[in-house]
mmCIF file with all atom_site columns, C-alpha atoms in Angstrom:
data_model
loop_
_atom_site.group_PDB
_atom_site.id
_atom_site.type_symbol
_atom_site.label_atom_id
_atom_site.label_alt_id
_atom_site.label_comp_id
_atom_site.label_asym_id
_atom_site.label_entity_id
_atom_site.label_seq_id
_atom_site.pdbx_PDB_ins_code
_atom_site.Cartn_x
_atom_site.Cartn_y
_atom_site.Cartn_z
_atom_site.occupancy
_atom_site.B_iso_or_equiv
_atom_site.pdbx_formal_charge
_atom_site.auth_seq_id
_atom_site.auth_comp_id
_atom_site.auth_asym_id
_atom_site.auth_atom_id
_atom_site.pdbx_PDB_model_num
ATOM 1   C CA . UNK A 1 1   ? 112.771 72.351  111.498 1.00 0.00 ? 61  UNK A CA 1
ATOM 2   C CA . UNK A 1 2   ? 110.163 73.641  109.090 1.00 0.00 ? 62  UNK A CA 1
ATOM 3   C CA . UNK A 1 3   ? 106.562 74.206  110.137 1.00 0.00 ? 63  UNK A CA 1
ATOM 4   C CA . UNK A 1 4   ? 103.486 74.200  107.953 1.00 0.00 ? 64  UNK A CA 1
ATOM 5   C CA . UNK A 1 5   ? 101.476 77.366  108.470 1.00 0.00 ? 65  UNK A CA 1
ATOM 6   C CA . UNK A 1 6   ? 97.739  76.803  108.266 1.00 0.00 ? 66  UNK A CA 1
ATOM 7   C CA . UNK A 1 7   ? 95.647  79.961  107.948 1.00 0.00 ? 67  UNK A CA 1
ATOM 8   C CA . UNK A 1 8   ? 91.909  80.138  108.390 1.00 0.00 ? 68  UNK A CA 1
ATOM 9   C CA . UNK A 1 9   ? 89.508  83.033  108.335 1.00 0.00 ? 69  UNK A CA 1
ATOM 10  C CA . UNK A 1 10  ? 85.894  83.586  109.235 1.00 0.00 ? 70  UNK A CA 1
ATOM 11  C CA . UNK A 1 11  ? 83.825  86.660  108.551 1.00 0.00 ? 71  UNK A CA 1
ATOM 12  C CA . UNK A 1 12  ? 80.295  87.566  109.526 1.00 0.00 ? 72  UNK A CA 1
ATOM 13  C CA . UNK A 1 13  ? 78.372  90.313  107.779 1.00 0.00 ? 73  UNK A CA 1
ATOM 14  C CA . UNK A 1 14  ? 76.682  92.730  110.169 1.00 0.00 ? 74  UNK A CA 1
ATOM 15  C CA . UNK A 1 15  ? 72.912  92.294  110.311 1.00 0.00 ? 75  UNK A CA 1
ATOM 16  C CA . UNK A 1 16  ? 71.251  94.447  107.658 1.00 0.00 ? 76  UNK A CA 1
ATOM 17  C CA . UNK A 1 17  ? 74.409  94.907  105.568 1.00 0.00 ? 77  UNK A CA 1
ATOM 18  C CA . UNK A 1 18  ? 75.263  93.280  102.237 1.00 0.00 ? 78  UNK A CA 1
ATOM 19  C CA . UNK A 1 19  ? 79.032  93.132  102.680 1.00 0.00 ? 79  UNK A CA 1
ATOM 20  C CA . UNK A 1 20  ? 81.583  92.799  105.473 1.00 0.00 ? 80  UNK A CA 1
ATOM 21  C CA . UNK A 1 21  ? 83.600  95.824  106.628 1.00 0.00 ? 81  UNK A CA 1
ATOM 22  C CA . UNK A 1 22  ? 86.649  93.667  107.400 1.00 0.00 ? 82  UNK A CA 1
ATOM 23  C CA . UNK A 1 23  ? 89.002  92.159  104.824 1.00 0.00 ? 83  UNK A CA 1
ATOM 24  C CA . UNK A 1 24  ? 91.694  89.489  105.001 1.00 0.00 ? 84  UNK A CA 1
ATOM 25  C CA . UNK A 1 25  ? 94.437  88.922  102.451 1.00 0.00 ? 85  UNK A CA 1
ATOM 26  C CA . UNK A 1 26  ? 96.765  85.899  102.575 1.00 0.00 ? 86  UNK A CA 1
ATOM 27  C CA . UNK A 1 27  ? 99.947  85.754  100.485 1.00 0.00 ? 87  UNK A CA 1
ATOM 28  C CA . UNK A 1 28  ? 102.205 82.714  100.492 1.00 0.00 ? 88  UNK A CA 1
ATOM 29  C CA . UNK A 1 29  ? 105.680 82.395  99.039  1.00 0.00 ? 89  UNK A CA 1
ATOM 30  C CA . UNK A 1 30  ? 108.696 80.209  99.804  1.00 0.00 ? 90  UNK A CA 1
ATOM 31  C CA . UNK A 1 31  ? 110.096 82.682  102.373 1.00 0.00 ? 91  UNK A CA 1
ATOM 32  C CA . UNK A 1 32  ? 106.989 83.502  104.380 1.00 0.00 ? 92  UNK A CA 1
ATOM 33  C CA . UNK A 1 33  ? 103.238 83.576  104.738 1.00 0.00 ? 93  UNK A CA 1
ATOM 34  C CA . UNK A 1 34  ? 101.803 87.075  105.081 1.00 0.00 ? 94  UNK A CA 1
ATOM 35  C CA . UNK A 1 35  ? 98.354  87.609  106.579 1.00 0.00 ? 95  UNK A CA 1
ATOM 36  C CA . UNK A 1 36  ? 96.818  91.092  106.498 1.00 0.00 ? 96  UNK A CA 1
ATOM 37  C CA . UNK A 1 37  ? 93.587  91.893  108.361 1.00 0.00 ? 97  UNK A CA 1
ATOM 38  C CA . UNK A 1 38  ? 91.986  95.286  107.876 1.00 0.00 ? 98  UNK A CA 1
ATOM 39  C CA . UNK A 1 39  ? 88.923  96.707  109.609 1.00 0.00 ? 99  UNK A CA 1
ATOM 40  C CA . UNK A 1 40  ? 87.125  99.504  107.776 1.00 0.00 ? 100 UNK A CA 1
ATOM 41  C CA . UNK A 1 41  ? 85.491  102.132 109.976 1.00 0.00 ? 101 UNK A CA 1
ATOM 42  C CA . UNK A 1 42  ? 81.819  101.384 110.507 1.00 0.00 ? 102 UNK A CA 1
ATOM 43  C CA . UNK A 1 43  ? 80.209  98.788  108.286 1.00 0.00 ? 103 UNK A CA 1
ATOM 44  C CA . UNK A 1 44  ? 78.860  98.247  104.824 1.00 0.00 ? 104 UNK A CA 1
ATOM 45  C CA . UNK A 1 45  ? 80.182  99.101  101.403 1.00 0.00 ? 105 UNK A CA 1
ATOM 46  C CA . UNK A 1 46  ? 82.368  102.085 102.410 1.00 0.00 ? 106 UNK A CA 1
ATOM 47  C CA . UNK A 1 47  ? 84.088  100.072 105.165 1.00 0.00 ? 107 UNK A CA 1
ATOM 48  C CA . UNK A 1 48  ? 84.497  97.129  102.774 1.00 0.00 ? 108 UNK A CA 1
ATOM 49  C CA . UNK A 1 49  ? 86.137  99.251  100.072 1.00 0.00 ? 109 UNK A CA 1
ATOM 50  C CA . UNK A 1 50  ? 88.582  100.864 102.506 1.00 0.00 ? 110 UNK A CA 1
ATOM 51  C CA . UNK A 1 51  ? 89.521  97.582  104.205 1.00 0.00 ? 111 UNK A CA 1
ATOM 52  C CA . UNK A 1 52  ? 89.946  95.819  100.840 1.00 0.00 ? 112 UNK A CA 1
ATOM 53  C CA . UNK A 1 53  ? 92.187  98.587  99.519  1.00 0.00 ? 113 UNK A CA 1
ATOM 54  C CA . UNK A 1 54  ? 94.264  98.443  102.691 1.00 0.00 ? 114 UNK A CA 1
ATOM 55  C CA . UNK A 1 55  ? 94.778  94.662  102.616 1.00 0.00 ? 115 UNK A CA 1
ATOM 56  C CA . UNK A 1 56  ? 95.531  94.562  98.886  1.00 0.00 ? 116 UNK A CA 1
ATOM 57  C CA . UNK A 1 57  ? 98.064  97.380  98.988  1.00 0.00 ? 117 UNK A CA 1
ATOM 58  C CA . UNK A 1 58  ? 99.866  96.115  102.106 1.00 0.00 ? 118 UNK A CA 1
ATOM 59  C CA . UNK A 1 59  ? 99.991  92.493  100.933 1.00 0.00 ? 119 UNK A CA 1
ATOM 60  C CA . UNK A 1 60  ? 101.365 93.467  97.520  1.00 0.00 ? 120 UNK A CA 1
ATOM 61  C CA . UNK A 1 61  ? 103.700 96.318  98.440  1.00 0.00 ? 121 UNK A CA 1
ATOM 62  C CA . UNK A 1 62  ? 104.370 96.151  102.201 1.00 0.00 ? 122 UNK A CA 1
ATOM 63  C CA . UNK A 1 63  ? 104.372 99.932  102.549 1.00 0.00 ? 123 UNK A CA 1
ATOM 64  C CA . UNK A 1 64  ? 103.098 100.650 106.037 1.00 0.00 ? 124 UNK A CA 1
ATOM 65  C CA . UNK A 1 65  ? 104.281 104.272 106.114 1.00 0.00 ? 125 UNK A CA 1
ATOM 66  C CA . UNK A 1 66  ? 102.502 105.100 102.864 1.00 0.00 ? 126 UNK A CA 1
ATOM 67  C CA . UNK A 1 67  ? 99.266  103.517 104.062 1.00 0.00 ? 127 UNK A CA 1
ATOM 68  C CA . UNK A 1 68  ? 99.138  105.339 107.398 1.00 0.00 ? 128 UNK A CA 1
ATOM 69  C CA . UNK A 1 69  ? 100.031 108.664 105.821 1.00 0.00 ? 129 UNK A CA 1
ATOM 70  C CA . UNK A 1 70  ? 97.308  108.397 103.174 1.00 0.00 ? 130 UNK A CA 1
ATOM 71  C CA . UNK A 1 71  ? 94.402  106.771 105.047 1.00 0.00 ? 131 UNK A CA 1
ATOM 72  C CA . UNK A 1 72  ? 91.584  109.259 105.421 1.00 0.00 ? 132 UNK A CA 1
ATOM 73  C CA . UNK A 1 73  ? 90.646  110.280 108.970 1.00 0.00 ? 133 UNK A CA 1
ATOM 74  C CA . UNK A 1 74  ? 87.066  110.497 110.234 1.00 0.00 ? 134 UNK A CA 1
ATOM 75  C CA . UNK A 1 75  ? 86.360  114.150 111.052 1.00 0.00 ? 135 UNK A CA 1
ATOM 76  C CA . UNK A 1 76  ? 83.919  113.198 113.835 1.00 0.00 ? 136 UNK A CA 1
ATOM 77  C CA . UNK A 1 77  ? 85.897  110.491 115.669 1.00 0.00 ? 137 UNK A CA 1
ATOM 78  C CA . UNK A 1 78  ? 89.391  111.614 114.567 1.00 0.00 ? 138 UNK A CA 1
ATOM 79  C CA . UNK A 1 79  ? 90.388  108.016 113.785 1.00 0.00 ? 139 UNK A CA 1
ATOM 80  C CA . UNK A 1 80  ? 91.596  106.425 110.560 1.00 0.00 ? 140 UNK A CA 1
ATOM 81  C CA . UNK A 1 81  ? 88.972  104.960 108.277 1.00 0.00 ? 141 UNK A CA 1
ATOM 82  C CA . UNK A 1 82  ? 90.818  101.657 108.244 1.00 0.00 ? 142 UNK A CA 1
ATOM 83  C CA . UNK A 1 83  ? 93.010  99.768  110.713 1.00 0.00 ? 143 UNK A CA 1
ATOM 84  C CA . UNK A 1 84  ? 95.297  96.836  109.945 1.00 0.00 ? 144 UNK A CA 1
ATOM 85  C CA . UNK A 1 85  ? 97.228  93.947  111.450 1.00 0.00 ? 145 UNK A CA 1
ATOM 86  C CA . UNK A 1 86  ? 100.025 92.179  109.575 1.00 0.00 ? 146 UNK A CA 1
ATOM 87  C CA . UNK A 1 87  ? 101.501 88.780  110.392 1.00 0.00 ? 147 UNK A CA 1
ATOM 88  C CA . UNK A 1 88  ? 104.667 87.659  108.620 1.00 0.00 ? 148 UNK A CA 1
ATOM 89  C CA . UNK A 1 89  ? 105.339 84.003  109.382 1.00 0.00 ? 149 UNK A CA 1
ATOM 90  C CA . UNK A 1 90  ? 108.473 82.148  108.223 1.00 0.00 ? 150 UNK A CA 1
ATOM 91  C CA . UNK A 1 91  ? 108.628 78.366  107.679 1.00 0.00 ? 151 UNK A CA 1
ATOM 92  C CA . UNK A 1 92  ? 110.752 78.186  110.862 1.00 0.00 ? 152 UNK A CA 1
ATOM 93  C CA . UNK A 1 93  ? 107.848 79.653  112.869 1.00 0.00 ? 153 UNK A CA 1
ATOM 94  C CA . UNK A 1 94  ? 109.248 83.152  113.414 1.00 0.00 ? 154 UNK A CA 1
ATOM 95  C CA . UNK A 1 95  ? 106.411 85.706  113.423 1.00 0.00 ? 155 UNK A CA 1
ATOM 96  C CA . UNK A 1 96  ? 106.669 89.447  112.966 1.00 0.00 ? 156 UNK A CA 1
ATOM 97  C CA . UNK A 1 97  ? 103.512 91.354  113.906 1.00 0.00 ? 157 UNK A CA 1
ATOM 98  C CA . UNK A 1 98  ? 102.811 94.932  112.849 1.00 0.00 ? 158 UNK A CA 1
ATOM 99  C CA . UNK A 1 99  ? 99.547  96.705  113.533 1.00 0.00 ? 159 UNK A CA 1
ATOM 100 C CA . UNK A 1 100 ? 97.935  100.106 113.270 1.00 0.00 ? 160 UNK A CA 1
ATOM 101 C CA . UNK A 1 101 ? 95.026  100.475 115.688 1.00 0.00 ? 161 UNK A CA 1
ATOM 102 C CA . UNK A 1 102 ? 94.537  96.707  115.572 1.00 0.00 ? 162 UNK A CA 1
ATOM 103 C CA . UNK A 1 103 ? 93.844  94.489  118.536 1.00 0.00 ? 163 UNK A CA 1
ATOM 104 C CA . UNK A 1 104 ? 96.647  92.532  120.183 1.00 0.00 ? 164 UNK A CA 1
ATOM 105 C CA . UNK A 1 105 ? 97.063  88.997  118.843 1.00 0.00 ? 165 UNK A CA 1
ATOM 106 C CA . UNK A 1 106 ? 96.260  86.080  121.114 1.00 0.00 ? 166 UNK A CA 1
ATOM 107 C CA . UNK A 1 107 ? 98.675  83.150  121.366 1.00 0.00 ? 167 UNK A CA 1
ATOM 108 C CA . UNK A 1 108 ? 97.418  79.698  122.294 1.00 0.00 ? 168 UNK A CA 1
ATOM 109 C CA . UNK A 1 109 ? 100.341 77.430  123.215 1.00 0.00 ? 169 UNK A CA 1
ATOM 110 C CA . UNK A 1 110 ? 100.486 74.250  125.297 1.00 0.00 ? 170 UNK A CA 1
ATOM 111 C CA . UNK A 1 111 ? 96.966  74.843  126.615 1.00 0.00 ? 171 UNK A CA 1
ATOM 112 C CA . UNK A 1 112 ? 97.717  78.401  127.746 1.00 0.00 ? 172 UNK A CA 1
ATOM 113 C CA . UNK A 1 113 ? 96.092  81.487  126.254 1.00 0.00 ? 173 UNK A CA 1
ATOM 114 C CA . UNK A 1 114 ? 97.851  84.851  126.411 1.00 0.00 ? 174 UNK A CA 1
ATOM 115 C CA . UNK A 1 115 ? 97.683  88.271  124.832 1.00 0.00 ? 175 UNK A CA 1
ATOM 116 C CA . UNK A 1 116 ? 100.848 88.996  122.835 1.00 0.00 ? 176 UNK A CA 1
ATOM 117 C CA . UNK A 1 117 ? 102.722 91.992  124.237 1.00 0.00 ? 177 UNK A CA 1
ATOM 118 C CA . UNK A 1 118 ? 103.495 94.648  121.627 1.00 0.00 ? 178 UNK A CA 1
ATOM 119 C CA . UNK A 1 119 ? 105.833 97.613  121.573 1.00 0.00 ? 179 UNK A CA 1
ATOM 120 C CA . UNK A 1 120 ? 104.577 100.940 120.257 1.00 0.00 ? 180 UNK A CA 1
ATOM 121 C CA . UNK A 1 121 ? 106.484 103.188 117.899 1.00 0.00 ? 181 UNK A CA 1
ATOM 122 C CA . UNK A 1 122 ? 105.629 106.589 116.468 1.00 0.00 ? 182 UNK A CA 1
ATOM 123 C CA . UNK A 1 123 ? 105.574 106.549 112.660 1.00 0.00 ? 183 UNK A CA 1
ATOM 124 C CA . UNK A 1 124 ? 104.555 109.790 110.974 1.00 0.00 ? 184 UNK A CA 1
ATOM 125 C CA . UNK A 1 125 ? 102.728 110.858 114.139 1.00 0.00 ? 185 UNK A CA 1
ATOM 126 C CA . UNK A 1 126 ? 100.731 107.616 114.377 1.00 0.00 ? 186 UNK A CA 1
ATOM 127 C CA . UNK A 1 127 ? 101.140 104.690 116.798 1.00 0.00 ? 187 UNK A CA 1
ATOM 128 C CA . UNK A 1 128 ? 102.376 101.487 115.130 1.00 0.00 ? 188 UNK A CA 1
ATOM 129 C CA . UNK A 1 129 ? 102.689 98.376  117.307 1.00 0.00 ? 189 UNK A CA 1
ATOM 130 C CA . UNK A 1 130 ? 105.286 95.648  116.819 1.00 0.00 ? 190 UNK A CA 1
ATOM 131 C CA . UNK A 1 131 ? 105.884 92.211  118.264 1.00 0.00 ? 191 UNK A CA 1
ATOM 132 C CA . UNK A 1 132 ? 107.955 89.174  117.402 1.00 0.00 ? 192 UNK A CA 1
ATOM 133 C CA . UNK A 1 133 ? 107.553 85.637  118.607 1.00 0.00 ? 193 UNK A CA 1
ATOM 134 C CA . UNK A 1 134 ? 108.533 82.087  117.836 1.00 0.00 ? 194 UNK A CA 1
ATOM 135 C CA . UNK A 1 135 ? 105.776 79.576  117.154 1.00 0.00 ? 195 UNK A CA 1
ATOM 136 C CA . UNK A 1 136 ? 106.115 75.905  117.940 1.00 0.00 ? 196 UNK A CA 1
ATOM 137 C CA . UNK A 1 137 ? 104.270 72.995  116.411 1.00 0.00 ? 197 UNK A CA 1
ATOM 138 C CA . UNK A 1 138 ? 100.667 73.047  117.636 1.00 0.00 ? 198 UNK A CA 1
ATOM 139 C CA . UNK A 1 139 ? 100.620 76.772  118.489 1.00 0.00 ? 199 UNK A CA 1
ATOM 140 C CA . UNK A 1 140 ? 97.757  78.988  117.351 1.00 0.00 ? 200 UNK A CA 1
ATOM 141 C CA . UNK A 1 141 ? 97.890  82.724  116.777 1.00 0.00 ? 201 UNK A CA 1
ATOM 142 C CA . UNK A 1 142 ? 94.578  84.582  116.605 1.00 0.00 ? 202 UNK A CA 1
ATOM 143 C CA . UNK A 1 143 ? 94.077  88.051  115.173 1.00 0.00 ? 203 UNK A CA 1
ATOM 144 C CA . UNK A 1 144 ? 90.672  89.647  115.077 1.00 0.00 ? 204 UNK A CA 1
ATOM 145 C CA . UNK A 1 145 ? 88.963  92.948  114.461 1.00 0.00 ? 205 UNK A CA 1
ATOM 146 C CA . UNK A 1 146 ? 87.001  94.846  117.074 1.00 0.00 ? 206 UNK A CA 1
ATOM 147 C CA . UNK A 1 147 ? 83.838  93.376  115.560 1.00 0.00 ? 207 UNK A CA 1
ATOM 148 C CA . UNK A 1 148 ? 84.559  90.348  117.768 1.00 0.00 ? 208 UNK A CA 1
ATOM 149 C CA . UNK A 1 149 ? 85.596  92.144  120.949 1.00 0.00 ? 209 UNK A CA 1
ATOM 150 C CA . UNK A 1 150 ? 82.656  94.549  120.700 1.00 0.00 ? 210 UNK A CA 1
ATOM 151 C CA . UNK A 1 151 ? 80.127  91.732  120.239 1.00 0.00 ? 211 UNK A CA 1
ATOM 152 C CA . UNK A 1 152 ? 77.138  92.154  122.542 1.00 0.00 ? 212 UNK A CA 1
ATOM 153 C CA . UNK A 1 153 ? 78.044  95.783  123.277 1.00 0.00 ? 213 UNK A CA 1
ATOM 154 C CA . UNK A 1 154 ? 75.210  97.371  125.239 1.00 0.00 ? 214 UNK A CA 1
ATOM 155 C CA . UNK A 1 155 ? 72.952  94.365  124.765 1.00 0.00 ? 215 UNK A CA 1
ATOM 156 C CA . UNK A 1 156 ? 73.965  91.105  126.401 1.00 0.00 ? 216 UNK A CA 1
ATOM 157 C CA . UNK A 1 157 ? 77.365  92.453  127.477 1.00 0.00 ? 217 UNK A CA 1
ATOM 158 C CA . UNK A 1 158 ? 77.429  96.082  128.713 1.00 0.00 ? 218 UNK A CA 1
ATOM 159 C CA . UNK A 1 159 ? 81.071  96.610  127.625 1.00 0.00 ? 219 UNK A CA 1
ATOM 160 C CA . UNK A 1 160 ? 81.090  94.040  124.814 1.00 0.00 ? 220 UNK A CA 1
ATOM 161 C CA . UNK A 1 161 ? 83.107  90.821  124.824 1.00 0.00 ? 221 UNK A CA 1
ATOM 162 C CA . UNK A 1 162 ? 86.446  92.679  125.009 1.00 0.00 ? 222 UNK A CA 1
ATOM 163 C CA . UNK A 1 163 ? 89.849  91.047  124.577 1.00 0.00 ? 223 UNK A CA 1
ATOM 164 C CA . UNK A 1 164 ? 89.710  89.621  128.121 1.00 0.00 ? 224 UNK A CA 1
ATOM 165 C CA . UNK A 1 165 ? 86.423  87.876  127.316 1.00 0.00 ? 225 UNK A CA 1
ATOM 166 C CA . UNK A 1 166 ? 87.908  86.455  124.135 1.00 0.00 ? 226 UNK A CA 1
ATOM 167 C CA . UNK A 1 167 ? 90.885  85.099  126.081 1.00 0.00 ? 227 UNK A CA 1
ATOM 168 C CA . UNK A 1 168 ? 88.541  83.436  128.614 1.00 0.00 ? 228 UNK A CA 1
#
């Protein structure tokens, strides 16, 4: 049985900025649909450039090791300037998920909402997470950047929305 993979994306520019620090790239071919989400550190033009470079390179070349070994690291926070999540979805509904400092995907299936469990692996001294799952007709898989889970941080929500709030 072949499934049709519908992909949607929504982005919101941070108040006071002219561009979004997150980027999404979608590549379709007969074998699979690849969705790459990258979150540039911070916001604005610098974050946008880094996230765009990350999504373009991964979606065209699929070279995770090269990306993580060459991403610059913030000297203050000691974190990469760009994170990424990759979904590879076949027409049969098989999904491979790879992420570097990304949030866990959320699966919505038969009215139930759950966080997808991932397995960590050390690649070049960095943590890369993997998961595989089988989608059925009517399933939804949500990936998001921390811009969503940190919404309301310190204002209306002391700890932000967090993944648990998104699931609820």
